Structures are given as C-alpha cells and as structure tokens.
Coordinates of C-alpha atoms and ligand atoms in Angstrom, one line a residue:
X1 CA 62.5 214.9 -63.3
X2 CA 59.6 216.0 -61.2
X3 CA 57.2 213.6 -59.6
X4 CA 54.4 215.1 -61.6
X5 CA 56.3 214.6 -64.8
X6 CA 56.5 210.9 -63.9
X7 CA 52.8 210.2 -63.4
X8 CA 51.9 207.1 -65.4
X9 CA 50.1 208.0 -68.6
X10 CA 46.9 206.1 -69.5
X11 CA 47.8 206.4 -73.2
X12 CA 50.8 205.4 -75.2
X13 CA 51.7 205.1 -78.8
X14 CA 53.1 202.1 -80.6
X15 CA 54.9 203.9 -83.5
X16 CA 58.0 201.8 -83.8
X17 CA 59.7 204.6 -85.8
X18 CA 60.2 206.5 -82.6
X19 CA 61.9 203.6 -80.9
X20 CA 65.4 204.6 -81.8
X21 CA 65.0 208.3 -81.0
X22 CA 67.5 209.3 -78.4
X23 CA 65.9 210.0 -75.1
X24 CA 68.4 212.9 -74.6
X25 CA 66.8 214.5 -77.6
X26 CA 63.5 214.1 -75.7
X27 CA 64.8 216.2 -72.8
X28 CA 65.6 213.3 -70.5
X29 CA 67.1 215.0 -67.4
X30 CA 68.5 212.5 -64.9
X31 CA 68.2 214.7 -61.8
X32 CA 65.9 213.9 -58.9
X33 CA 63.2 216.1 -57.3
X34 CA 63.0 216.4 -53.5
X35 CA 60.0 214.0 -53.4
X36 CA 62.0 211.4 -55.4
X37 CA 65.0 211.7 -53.1
X38 CA 62.7 211.2 -50.1
X39 CA 61.1 208.1 -51.7
X40 CA 64.5 206.7 -52.4
X41 CA 65.6 207.4 -48.8
X42 CA 62.4 205.7 -47.5
X43 CA 63.2 202.6 -49.6
X44 CA 66.9 202.7 -48.5
X45 CA 65.9 202.8 -44.8
X46 CA 63.4 200.0 -45.3
X47 CA 66.1 197.8 -47.0
X48 CA 68.6 198.6 -44.2
X49 CA 66.2 198.1 -41.3
X50 CA 63.8 195.4 -42.5
X51 CA 65.3 193.5 -45.4
X52 CA 69.0 193.2 -44.8
X53 CA 68.6 191.7 -41.2
X54 CA 66.5 188.8 -42.5
X55 CA 67.9 188.3 -46.0
X56 CA 70.4 185.6 -45.3
X57 CA 67.9 183.6 -43.3
X58 CA 65.2 183.9 -45.9
X59 CA 67.8 182.8 -48.5
X60 CA 68.7 179.8 -46.4
X61 CA 65.2 178.6 -45.5
X62 CA 63.3 179.8 -48.7
X63 CA 60.6 181.0 -46.3
X64 CA 58.8 184.0 -47.7
X65 CA 58.9 186.8 -45.1
X66 CA 55.2 187.9 -45.5
X67 CA 55.5 190.5 -42.7
X68 CA 57.6 192.6 -45.1
X69 CA 54.7 192.8 -47.5
X70 CA 52.6 194.1 -44.7
X71 CA 55.2 196.7 -43.7
X72 CA 55.9 197.8 -47.3
X73 CA 52.2 198.1 -47.9
X74 CA 51.7 200.3 -44.8
X75 CA 54.4 202.8 -46.0
X76 CA 53.6 202.8 -49.7
X77 CA 56.5 200.8 -51.1
X78 CA 54.3 198.5 -53.1
X79 CA 51.7 199.1 -55.8
X80 CA 53.6 202.3 -56.6
X81 CA 52.6 202.5 -60.3
X82 CA 48.8 201.9 -59.6
X83 CA 46.8 205.1 -60.0
X84 CA 45.9 206.8 -56.7
X85 CA 42.2 206.6 -57.4
X86 CA 42.5 202.8 -57.4
X87 CA 44.5 202.6 -54.2
X88 CA 48.1 202.8 -55.5
X89 CA 50.9 205.3 -55.2
X90 CA 50.0 207.1 -58.4
X91 CA 53.7 207.4 -59.4
X92 CA 55.6 206.3 -62.4
X93 CA 58.1 203.6 -63.4
X94 CA 60.9 206.0 -62.7
X95 CA 59.9 206.2 -59.0
X96 CA 59.4 202.4 -59.0
X97 CA 63.0 202.0 -60.2
X98 CA 64.3 204.2 -57.5
X99 CA 62.6 201.9 -55.0
X100 CA 63.6 198.8 -56.9
X101 CA 67.3 199.6 -56.7
X102 CA 67.3 200.1 -53.0
X103 CA 65.2 197.0 -52.1
X104 CA 67.1 194.7 -54.4
X105 CA 70.4 195.9 -52.9
X106 CA 68.9 194.6 -49.6
X107 CA 67.8 191.3 -51.1
X108 CA 67.0 190.6 -54.7
X109 CA 64.9 187.6 -53.8
X110 CA 62.6 189.6 -51.6
X111 CA 62.4 192.4 -54.1
X112 CA 61.7 189.9 -56.9
X113 CA 58.3 189.2 -55.2
X114 CA 57.5 192.9 -55.4
X115 CA 58.5 193.4 -59.0
X116 CA 56.6 190.2 -60.0
X117 CA 53.5 191.7 -58.4
X118 CA 54.0 194.9 -60.3
X119 CA 54.3 192.8 -63.5
X120 CA 51.0 191.1 -62.6
X121 CA 49.3 194.5 -62.1
X122 CA 50.7 196.3 -65.1
X123 CA 48.3 194.7 -67.6
X124 CA 45.4 196.1 -65.5
X125 CA 47.1 199.5 -65.4
X126 CA 47.3 199.5 -69.2
X127 CA 44.1 197.8 -70.3
X128 CA 41.5 197.5 -67.5
X129 CA 38.3 199.4 -67.8
X130 CA 37.3 201.8 -64.9
X131 CA 34.8 199.1 -63.9
X132 CA 37.5 196.4 -63.8
X133 CA 39.8 198.7 -61.8
X134 CA 37.0 199.2 -59.3
X135 CA 36.2 195.6 -59.1
X136 CA 39.7 194.0 -59.2
X137 CA 42.3 196.7 -58.3
X138 CA 40.7 198.6 -55.4
X139 CA 40.1 195.5 -53.3
X140 CA 43.6 194.2 -54.2
X141 CA 45.4 197.4 -53.1
X142 CA 43.3 197.8 -49.9
X143 CA 45.1 194.9 -48.2
X144 CA 48.8 193.8 -48.2
X145 CA 48.8 191.5 -51.2
X146 CA 51.0 190.3 -54.1
X147 CA 50.1 189.5 -57.7
X148 CA 51.6 187.0 -60.1
X149 CA 52.2 187.3 -63.9
X150 CA 51.6 183.8 -65.4
X151 CA 53.1 183.6 -68.8
X152 CA 55.8 180.8 -68.9
X153 CA 54.8 177.2 -69.5
X154 CA 56.7 173.9 -69.6
X155 CA 56.8 174.3 -73.5
X156 CA 56.6 178.1 -73.8
X157 CA 59.4 180.3 -72.4
X158 CA 61.1 182.7 -74.7
X159 CA 58.5 182.0 -77.5
X160 CA 55.5 183.8 -76.0
X161 CA 53.2 183.0 -78.9
X162 CA 53.5 179.2 -78.3
X163 CA 51.5 179.4 -75.0
X164 CA 49.2 176.3 -74.7
X165 CA 47.0 177.2 -71.7
X166 CA 43.6 177.2 -73.3
X167 CA 40.8 179.7 -72.7
X168 CA 37.6 178.2 -74.2
X169 CA 34.7 180.6 -74.5
X170 CA 31.5 179.3 -72.7
X171 CA 28.8 182.0 -72.5
X172 CA 29.8 184.5 -69.9
X173 CA 32.9 182.5 -68.9
X174 CA 36.1 181.1 -70.3
X175 CA 37.0 177.6 -69.3
X176 CA 40.7 177.8 -68.5
X177 CA 43.1 174.7 -68.7
X178 CA 46.8 174.6 -68.5
X179 CA 50.0 174.7 -66.5
X180 CA 52.2 177.8 -65.8
X181 CA 55.8 177.2 -64.8
X182 CA 58.2 179.2 -62.6
X183 CA 55.6 181.6 -61.4
X184 CA 57.0 184.1 -58.8
X185 CA 54.6 184.6 -55.9
X186 CA 52.8 181.5 -57.2
X187 CA 51.9 180.2 -53.7
X188 CA 51.2 183.6 -52.1
X189 CA 49.5 185.7 -54.8
X190 CA 46.0 187.1 -54.3
X191 CA 45.6 187.7 -58.1
X192 CA 46.9 185.9 -61.1
X193 CA 47.2 187.6 -64.5
X194 CA 47.2 184.7 -66.9
X195 CA 48.2 184.6 -70.5
X196 CA 46.1 182.0 -72.4
X197 CA 45.2 181.2 -76.0
X198 CA 41.9 180.9 -77.6
X199 CA 43.4 178.6 -80.3
X200 CA 47.1 177.6 -80.3
X201 CA 47.2 177.6 -84.1
X202 CA 46.6 181.4 -84.1
X203 CA 49.9 181.9 -82.2
X204 CA 50.3 185.6 -81.2
X205 CA 46.9 186.5 -82.7
X206 CA 45.1 184.1 -80.4
X207 CA 46.3 185.3 -77.0
X208 CA 44.1 186.6 -74.3
X209 CA 44.9 188.0 -70.8
X210 CA 42.6 187.0 -67.9
X211 CA 42.6 188.0 -64.3
X212 CA 42.1 184.9 -62.1
X213 CA 41.5 185.0 -58.4
X214 CA 43.3 182.1 -56.7
X215 CA 40.2 180.9 -54.9
X216 CA 38.3 179.9 -58.1
X217 CA 37.6 176.2 -58.2
X218 CA 40.2 174.3 -60.2
X219 CA 43.2 176.6 -59.4
X220 CA 46.1 174.9 -57.6
X221 CA 49.8 175.3 -57.1
X222 CA 52.8 172.9 -57.3
X223 CA 55.7 172.6 -54.9
X224 CA 58.1 175.5 -54.3
X225 CA 61.1 175.4 -56.6
X226 CA 64.4 174.9 -54.9
X227 CA 66.4 177.6 -56.5
X228 CA 70.1 178.6 -56.9
X229 CA 69.5 182.2 -55.9
X230 CA 66.7 184.7 -55.1
X231 CA 65.6 181.9 -52.8
X232 CA 63.2 184.1 -50.7
X233 CA 60.8 184.5 -53.6
X234 CA 58.1 181.9 -53.8
X235 CA 58.4 180.3 -57.3
X236 CA 56.0 177.5 -58.2
X237 CA 53.9 175.9 -60.9
X238 CA 50.3 177.2 -61.1
X239 CA 47.7 174.8 -62.5
X240 CA 44.3 175.6 -64.0
X241 CA 41.9 172.8 -64.4
X242 CA 38.5 173.6 -65.9
X243 CA 38.5 177.0 -64.1
X244 CA 35.5 179.2 -64.9
X245 CA 36.8 182.7 -65.4
X246 CA 34.2 185.4 -66.0
X247 CA 34.5 187.1 -69.4
X248 CA 34.4 190.3 -67.3
X249 CA 37.9 189.5 -66.1
X250 CA 39.4 189.7 -69.6
X251 CA 41.8 192.6 -70.1
X252 CA 41.5 194.2 -73.5
X253 CA 40.2 192.4 -76.6
X254 CA 40.3 188.7 -77.5
X255 CA 43.5 188.3 -79.6
X256 CA 45.0 191.5 -78.1
X257 CA 46.9 189.6 -75.5
X258 CA 50.3 189.5 -77.3
X259 CA 50.5 193.3 -77.7
X260 CA 49.4 193.7 -74.0
X261 CA 52.1 191.3 -72.8
X262 CA 54.8 193.1 -74.9
X263 CA 53.7 196.5 -73.7
X264 CA 53.8 195.2 -70.1
X265 CA 57.3 193.7 -70.4
X266 CA 58.7 196.8 -72.1
X267 CA 57.5 198.9 -69.1
X268 CA 58.7 196.5 -66.4
X269 CA 62.1 195.7 -67.8
X270 CA 63.3 199.0 -66.3
X271 CA 62.4 197.8 -62.8
X272 CA 64.4 194.5 -63.5
X273 CA 67.3 196.6 -64.7
X274 CA 67.0 198.8 -61.5
X275 CA 67.1 195.6 -59.4
X276 CA 70.3 194.6 -61.2
X277 CA 71.8 198.0 -60.4
X278 CA 70.9 197.4 -56.8
X279 CA 72.7 194.1 -56.7
X280 CA 75.6 195.5 -58.6
X281 CA 75.9 198.5 -56.2
X282 CA 75.7 196.3 -53.1
X283 CA 78.4 193.9 -54.5
X284 CA 80.7 196.9 -55.4
X285 CA 80.3 198.4 -52.0
X286 CA 81.1 195.2 -50.2
X287 CA 84.2 194.6 -52.4
X288 CA 85.4 198.2 -51.9
X289 CA 85.1 198.0 -48.1
X290 CA 86.7 194.6 -48.0
X291 CA 89.6 195.7 -50.2
X292 CA 90.4 198.6 -47.8
X293 CA 90.5 196.3 -44.8
X294 CA 92.1 193.1 -46.1
X295 CA 95.9 193.2 -45.9
X296 CA 98.3 190.9 -47.9
X297 CA 102.0 191.4 -48.4
X298 CA 101.9 194.0 -45.7
X299 CA 99.4 196.4 -47.4
X300 CA 95.6 196.6 -47.9
X301 CA 94.8 194.8 -51.2
X302 CA 93.1 198.0 -52.3
X303 CA 96.6 199.4 -52.8
X304 CA 97.2 197.0 -55.7
X305 CA 96.3 198.2 -59.2
X306 CA 94.9 194.8 -60.1
X307 CA 92.2 195.3 -57.4
X308 CA 91.8 199.0 -58.1
X309 CA 91.0 198.4 -61.7
X310 CA 88.4 195.8 -60.8
X311 CA 86.7 198.3 -58.6
X312 CA 86.9 201.0 -61.3
X313 CA 85.3 198.7 -63.8
X314 CA 82.5 198.0 -61.3
X315 CA 81.8 201.7 -60.9
X316 CA 81.8 202.3 -64.6
X317 CA 79.2 199.6 -65.1
X318 CA 77.0 200.7 -62.1
X319 CA 76.8 204.3 -63.3
X320 CA 76.1 203.4 -66.9
X321 CA 73.5 200.8 -66.0
X322 CA 71.7 203.3 -63.7
X323 CA 71.5 205.9 -66.4
X324 CA 70.2 203.4 -69.0
X325 CA 67.6 202.2 -66.4
X326 CA 66.4 205.7 -65.6
X327 CA 66.2 206.6 -69.4
X328 CA 64.1 203.5 -70.1
X329 CA 61.8 204.1 -67.1
X330 CA 61.4 207.8 -68.0
X331 CA 60.4 206.9 -71.5
X332 CA 57.8 204.5 -70.3
X333 CA 56.4 207.2 -68.1
X334 CA 56.2 209.6 -71.0
X335 CA 54.2 207.1 -73.0
X336 CA 57.1 206.7 -75.5
X337 CA 57.8 203.3 -77.1
X338 CA 60.8 202.1 -75.2
X339 CA 61.4 198.5 -76.3
X340 CA 64.9 199.4 -77.6
X341 CA 65.9 201.3 -74.5
X342 CA 64.3 198.9 -72.0
X343 CA 66.0 195.9 -73.7
X344 CA 69.4 197.7 -73.6
X345 CA 68.9 198.7 -70.0
X346 CA 67.8 195.2 -68.8
X347 CA 70.5 193.4 -70.8
X348 CA 73.4 195.7 -69.8
X349 CA 72.3 196.0 -66.1
X350 CA 71.8 192.3 -65.6
X351 CA 75.1 191.4 -67.4
X352 CA 76.9 194.1 -65.3
X353 CA 75.4 192.8 -62.1
X354 CA 76.6 189.3 -62.9
X355 CA 80.1 190.4 -63.8
X356 CA 80.4 192.7 -60.8
X357 CA 79.2 190.0 -58.4
X358 CA 81.7 187.5 -59.8
X359 CA 84.5 190.1 -59.5
X360 CA 83.4 190.9 -55.9
X361 CA 83.7 187.2 -55.0
X362 CA 87.2 187.4 -56.5
X363 CA 88.1 190.5 -54.5
X364 CA 87.1 188.6 -51.3
X365 CA 89.3 185.6 -52.3
X366 CA 88.4 182.4 -50.4
X367 CA 86.1 184.3 -48.1
X368 CA 84.0 185.3 -51.1
X369 CA 83.1 181.7 -51.5
X370 CA 81.8 181.3 -48.0
X371 CA 78.2 182.0 -47.0
X372 CA 79.2 184.0 -44.0
X373 CA 80.1 186.8 -46.4
X374 CA 77.5 188.5 -48.6
X375 CA 79.1 188.3 -52.0
X376 CA 78.3 184.7 -53.0
X377 CA 74.6 185.5 -52.5
X378 CA 74.9 188.5 -54.9
X379 CA 76.4 186.2 -57.4
X380 CA 73.6 183.6 -57.1
X381 CA 71.0 186.3 -57.1
X382 CA 72.4 188.2 -60.1
X383 CA 72.2 185.1 -62.4
X384 CA 68.4 185.1 -62.5
X385 CA 68.4 188.7 -63.7
X386 CA 69.9 187.5 -67.0
X387 CA 67.2 184.9 -67.3
X388 CA 63.7 186.1 -66.3
X389 CA 61.6 188.9 -67.9
X390 CA 63.1 187.7 -71.2
X391 CA 66.5 186.2 -71.3
X392 CA 69.4 188.5 -72.3
X393 CA 69.6 186.6 -75.6
X394 CA 66.0 187.7 -76.2
X395 CA 66.9 191.3 -75.3
X396 CA 69.7 191.1 -77.8
X397 CA 67.3 189.8 -80.4
X398 CA 65.0 192.8 -79.8
X399 CA 67.8 195.3 -79.9
X400 CA 69.4 193.9 -83.1
X401 CA 66.0 193.6 -84.9
X402 CA 65.2 197.2 -84.1
X403 CA 68.7 198.2 -85.2
X404 CA 68.5 196.4 -88.5
X405 CA 64.9 197.2 -89.3
Ligands
FAD1 C1 63.2 181.9 -60.5 C2 62.4 182.2 -61.7 C3 61.3 183.1 -61.6 C4 60.5 183.3 -62.7 N1 59.3 184.0 -62.6 C5 58.4 184.1 -63.6 C6 57.1 184.7 -63.5 O1 56.8 185.2 -62.4 N2 56.3 184.6 -64.5 C7 56.6 184.0 -65.7 O2 55.7 184.0 -66.6 N3 57.8 183.4 -65.9 C8 58.7 183.4 -64.9 N4 59.9 182.9 -65.0 C9 60.2 182.2 -66.3 C10 61.3 183.0 -67.1 O3 60.8 184.2 -67.6 C11 61.7 182.0 -68.3 O4 62.5 181.0 -67.6 C12 62.5 182.7 -69.4 O5 61.7 183.6 -70.1 C13 63.2 181.7 -70.3 O6 62.3 180.7 -70.7 P1 62.7 179.2 -70.6 O7 63.2 178.9 -69.2 O8 61.6 178.3 -71.1 O9 64.0 179.1 -71.6 P2 63.9 178.9 -73.1 O10 63.0 179.8 -73.8 O11 63.7 177.4 -73.4 O12 65.4 179.3 -73.5 C14 66.6 178.4 -73.3 C15 67.8 179.1 -73.8 O13 67.7 179.3 -75.2 C16 67.8 180.7 -75.5 N5 67.0 181.1 -76.6 C17 65.6 180.8 -76.8 N6 65.2 181.3 -77.9 C18 66.2 182.0 -78.5 C19 66.4 182.7 -79.7 N7 65.4 182.9 -80.6 N8 67.7 183.2 -80.0 C20 68.7 183.0 -79.2 N9 68.6 182.3 -78.0 C21 67.4 181.8 -77.7 C22 67.4 181.4 -74.2 O14 68.0 182.7 -74.1 C23 68.0 180.5 -73.2 O15 69.4 180.7 -73.0 C24 60.8 182.7 -64.0 C25 61.9 181.9 -64.1 C26 62.7 181.6 -63.0 C27 63.9 180.7 -63.1

C-alpha cells in the first residue's frame, strides 16, 4: 500500500455484483509504506502523550477535552480524508484507520468524537459540488472544529428510511423540523450533516441530506447523555425548529439521501472497526503485562494454560480484525463497493473488542473490576462499538442478505 494508492477517489461504482469479490484477488497487499508508518507513529505518540494522561479524568467527568481537537488539528490528525485542496489531509480511509486504531487505544470516547466528525464530513467528500466544498469545507477545515452526523431519531434507529425530521421546500430554503437523538459532538459541532425527509410516506426515496450550521435560528441541543462508556464524547439530542436551511446546502439530489447515507456508512465502518482493534489491542496488552506480574500459587498467572489460552485467543482476534479492517478501508479507497467487507470488519472487530475486554477484566480478577485499573473502561467503551454506526445485528443482516442474494 502506498500513500498515493490510498488517495480518496471522487468516483465509485455501485455494482453490487462486485461486492463479494475477494479483496485478495484485487491485489490487496497489507504492508505499510514509510509514510503510513510515520503517520501511525505520530498518532501513537499523540495517544501516549496527550490522550492517555487525561482519558480516565475525561471518562469520570464527561468533560470534552477540547484542547485535544486543537492539538490534533495542528498536527494533521483530523480531517484526514478531506481532499488537500479543501484543507484536509488528502489521504484515504486506510490511513484514517491507522490513526483510528492508535487514538482509540488511548481513549475510545475521545476518538469517537473524531470519527463522528469524519462521518459528518464524508457526505460532503462524496457528494458536495466544488462550490459547496469552497463554501462549507474550506472554512470548516481552517479552524480546529468537529462535525456531527445527525441520522438517529427517537423513532428511527436501525430503520434509516423511517426518519421523520421534515425538510419542507420553501423557495430557496428548506424549513427543517425534527429531533435527532444520540448525536456525537451534538453540543460542540460546528457543522451538522442532517438526514431529513421530504415526505415520510416516500421512505428511502424521500430522504435528503442537508448541511446545517449550528448558529442558524431554530437549532438547539438537549442535555448531555450520561453514558455507560465512551463518556468523554459529547452525545446529545439536536433539535431543529423551523430552521431555514438554504437549498444550496443540500448534498446531492432530492431523494438521493438514502444512497448517500449508505455510501457514507460503508466507508466509515472501517474506521469504527479500526477503533475496535485499538480498544482490543490495548486490553490485550494490559492483560498480558498483568499476567506476567501477578503471582498466585507461587507463580505468575501467565504460567497457567488457562490464562495463556485467553491471551492467545485475544491475539488471534486482534490480528484477524486488523486485517479485515485494512481490507475494508483499502476497498473504500479503491472506489470498490465494500458493504460486505465493511460490515464483516465492523461486526467482527466490535465483537472481538467486547470479548477481549471482558476476558481482560477476568485476567485481572477482582482488580479488573476496579476503576484504578484500565480494563473496566475498555469493557464499557467496547460495548458501544457493537451498537453505533449500525448495530452488529444490522451488520449481520447486510452480510447475510449479500450472501443469499
Ligand atoms: C453513545 C452513542 C452515540 C451515537 N452517535 C450517533 C451519531 O453521532 N449520529 C447518529 O445518527 N446516531 C448515533 N447514535 C445512534 C446509534 O447509531 C443507534 O443507537 C443505533 O443505530 C441503533 O438504533 P436504536 O438505538 O434506535 O436501536 P433500534 O434500531 O431500536 O434497535 C434495538 C435492537 O433491535 C435490533 N434490531 C433492529 N432492527 C433489527 C432487525 N431488522 N433485525 C434484527 N435486529 C434488529 C438492534 O440491533 C438492537 O439490538 C449513537 C448512539 C449512542 C448510544
């Protein structure tokens, strides 16, 4: 993989018949260039020096550490997949995944705010006109800022086509009304990408994607959700009441919103999978080190096969999840339809992270249950990876449908 080979293409094809083609047949080569290794090292150092020291406190207080956005922006660790001419890193989802793994290993909650921002920007990367990129993306990327992807509603979660937030055409504007639930970066975003409907009875054919600045009249946010894990991320309701959104802020065609959302999610699932690999890797490392130090019955617990096999199973899952993740990201960067591969990667990596975190707590024994040690946080953080960006049941639905079709 070279950096050049990973540049995000502007075009992609939707031929589902290619979905089951093996990426190995397509010359997927999971080795890193020097530039990619340097980027990964930069992210690793950032996680080590900036994220890890404040992760437990941000988890406890649920205060979003905004200074990290400023630092990440200054060294190019956010907006990675935005083309260079519009102020981003000009790199691919593959590189974004290298960064995701490292940052999420430091704190999945803090990284969640970065991936939610990438999720909010990806519909622009895919569908914005050059004028929209000039007008919306360049100012956004110029400053440290985060975006939000506003899809979920109180009554619309897994069923995307049942969105009720209404965009009513009114001359050069849409009048936007509705509530979005569980929106990551909801209270700190400088740009909302909102999925709305022109007419709920049209279901997926009625969806439209609008870019909404938070300072428009009628935009407000609810209270911060008190979460089990990933507590540093700012998750809130976002409310739109008679908000006048310029038609010029619509991405793609009226009714083209469903395809744009699916395309966006297919691309970004690799980043969520990469975050899961990061959490899994961190939990495995903690368990391995602890097992070597902790003695019972006169020997380190690492000398017992019961513990050794747990660690081996962790390693198998981490390595497999990373390769699946890289494959899905590489396919997105090649402009290949990757819904099958990205669903497999997200599902396997998130389930693996959950299992590895649970087993890491077990390796720590009673200490694993105590907040002074890092593994209980990995367990709480991992759970969300099985739920957002499409639950793992929905990923299995996608995989089985493609398999059976
Ligand atoms: C902390 C957090 C952050 C989030 N951030 C964002 C964000 O930034 N933007 C955003 O838009 N959303 C966000 N979400 C929302 C998240 O994506 C949804 O919660 C998720 O898609 C599931 O929707 P739901 O909660 O309505 O569950 P439901 O869709 O009601 O599902 C409930 C259960 O039923 C299962 N289920 C549903 N349909 C089927 C089916 N056909 N077959 C089998 N099982 C099924 C689900 O898998 C799940 O187990 C976030 C959620 C959380 C908790």
